Amino acid sequence: MSKLFSAVCIAVTTALAAPVSATESDIHLISTQQAPEISSITRTSAAFELNGSTIFIDPVGSQAQYRQFGRPDIVVLTSANADHLSIDTMIGMLRRDTVVLAPQSVINQLPLMISNNVITPFATGSTQRVDGITFTALPTTANRPRGTVSHNRQRGEIGVVVEANGKSIYF
């Protein structure tokens, strides 16, 4: 069952270009403005509406978990790891005009039926603007317990800052 939350915002005290290390949750609000309501689907997946667009971040899990949001206008994929990328979840949920932002390493894993969507390569340091929303790809490394690293910058995995109307959210 998804957990709906309106997270507490914190002020940014470091440059966004600095590497980010996630430990428990991969969702970090970095704006002092009121944040949109974000539904956390899994530890790495989220769904929310911003500027009238429905956005899914790393959709994994059951498609039923996403039905209440309708079909996404924008999907952001950050990693090819199984906890961030599920082809089975995405098949059938995307419209032909759904914009998919993803690193090339993730795009290379998408089957033809998904790659027929509007796929935009999204590399570290790049910015994309879709439906009045700015998406910025940042380098990321997630350090898990016992010092294991589950994300790898060399594979092009990214963190993403989503910005609109004075609101910024880091995934």
Short mmCIF file of C-alpha atoms in Angstrom, two decimals, residues 57-164:
data_model
loop_
_atom_site.label_atom_id
_atom_site.label_comp_id
_atom_site.label_asym_id
_atom_site.label_seq_id
_atom_site.Cartn_x
_atom_site.Cartn_y
_atom_site.Cartn_z
CA ILE A 57 9.97 8.21 -10.56
CA ASP A 58 11.42 4.70 -11.05
CA PRO A 59 8.10 2.82 -11.30
CA VAL A 60 8.51 -0.70 -9.88
CA GLY A 61 6.10 -3.03 -8.15
CA SER A 62 2.51 -3.78 -9.10
CA GLN A 63 0.77 -1.65 -11.73
CA ALA A 64 -2.21 -1.60 -9.35
CA GLN A 65 -0.16 0.61 -7.00
CA TYR A 66 -0.13 3.32 -9.69
CA ARG A 67 -3.73 3.12 -11.00
CA GLN A 68 -5.03 5.88 -8.75
CA PHE A 69 -2.68 8.33 -10.53
CA GLY A 70 -3.70 7.43 -14.08
CA ARG A 71 -1.14 7.15 -16.85
CA PRO A 72 1.97 9.26 -16.35
CA ASP A 73 2.86 12.26 -18.47
CA ILE A 74 6.52 11.94 -17.43
CA VAL A 75 8.55 8.98 -16.16
CA VAL A 76 12.06 9.44 -14.78
CA LEU A 77 14.29 6.37 -14.58
CA THR A 78 17.48 6.75 -12.56
CA SER A 79 19.11 3.31 -12.58
CA ALA A 80 19.01 -0.07 -14.27
CA ASN A 81 18.98 -1.80 -10.86
CA ALA A 82 15.88 -3.98 -10.32
CA ASP A 83 14.71 -1.81 -7.41
CA HIS A 84 14.56 1.20 -9.79
CA LEU A 85 13.60 -0.33 -13.15
CA SER A 86 10.80 -2.79 -13.86
CA ILE A 87 9.91 -3.33 -17.49
CA ASP A 88 6.87 -5.39 -16.41
CA THR A 89 5.54 -2.48 -14.35
CA MET A 90 5.96 0.03 -17.17
CA ILE A 91 4.51 -2.06 -20.02
CA GLY A 92 0.91 -1.04 -20.50
CA MET A 93 1.04 1.95 -18.14
CA LEU A 94 2.69 4.41 -20.54
CA ARG A 95 0.91 6.39 -23.24
CA ARG A 96 2.66 6.92 -26.57
CA ASP A 97 3.28 10.55 -25.63
CA THR A 98 4.63 9.77 -22.15
CA VAL A 99 8.07 11.38 -21.90
CA VAL A 100 10.68 9.04 -20.43
CA LEU A 101 13.89 10.60 -19.10
CA ALA A 102 16.65 8.05 -18.46
CA PRO A 103 20.41 7.52 -18.56
CA GLN A 104 21.63 5.76 -21.71
CA SER A 105 22.48 2.65 -19.66
CA VAL A 106 18.78 2.36 -18.76
CA ILE A 107 17.52 3.19 -22.27
CA ASN A 108 19.69 0.33 -23.59
CA GLN A 109 17.63 -2.09 -21.46
CA LEU A 110 14.18 -0.90 -22.60
CA PRO A 111 12.28 -3.16 -25.01
CA LEU A 112 10.96 -1.81 -28.31
CA MET A 113 7.41 -1.39 -26.99
CA ILE A 114 8.69 1.14 -24.43
CA SER A 115 11.37 2.67 -26.62
CA ASN A 116 8.56 3.78 -28.98
CA ASN A 117 7.68 6.40 -26.34
CA VAL A 118 9.31 9.82 -26.24
CA ILE A 119 12.66 8.70 -24.81
CA THR A 120 15.18 11.38 -23.88
CA PRO A 121 18.73 10.45 -22.81
CA PHE A 122 19.39 12.04 -19.43
CA ALA A 123 23.03 12.13 -18.36
CA THR A 124 24.67 13.56 -15.26
CA GLY A 125 24.89 17.33 -15.55
CA SER A 126 22.10 17.66 -18.11
CA THR A 127 18.82 19.50 -17.68
CA GLN A 128 15.53 18.74 -19.41
CA ARG A 129 12.39 20.88 -19.36
CA VAL A 130 9.06 19.10 -19.83
CA ASP A 131 5.60 20.65 -19.27
CA GLY A 132 7.11 23.64 -17.44
CA ILE A 133 9.05 21.37 -15.06
CA THR A 134 12.84 21.33 -14.93
CA PHE A 135 14.63 18.02 -14.37
CA THR A 136 18.35 18.11 -13.53
CA ALA A 137 20.46 14.93 -13.47
CA LEU A 138 23.09 14.74 -10.73
CA PRO A 139 25.71 12.11 -9.92
CA THR A 140 24.65 9.78 -7.13
CA THR A 141 26.01 7.05 -4.95
CA ALA A 142 23.88 5.32 -2.34
CA ASN A 143 25.83 3.82 0.52
CA ARG A 144 23.94 1.02 2.18
CA PRO A 145 24.65 -0.73 5.49
CA ARG A 146 27.99 -2.52 5.76
CA GLY A 147 29.56 -0.07 3.31
CA THR A 148 28.07 -1.63 0.17
CA VAL A 149 27.50 0.73 -2.72
CA SER A 150 24.32 0.03 -4.67
CA HIS A 151 24.62 2.79 -7.28
CA ASN A 152 27.52 3.37 -9.57
CA ARG A 153 28.41 6.65 -11.29
CA GLN A 154 30.40 4.80 -13.95
CA ARG A 155 27.16 3.14 -15.13
CA GLY A 156 25.58 6.59 -15.53
CA GLU A 157 23.11 6.23 -12.68
CA ILE A 158 21.67 9.53 -11.57
CA GLY A 159 19.88 11.43 -8.87
CA VAL A 160 17.27 13.89 -10.10
CA VAL A 161 16.18 17.33 -8.94
CA VAL A 162 12.62 18.15 -10.04
CA GLU A 163 11.83 21.89 -9.98
CA ALA A 164 8.69 23.92 -10.68
#
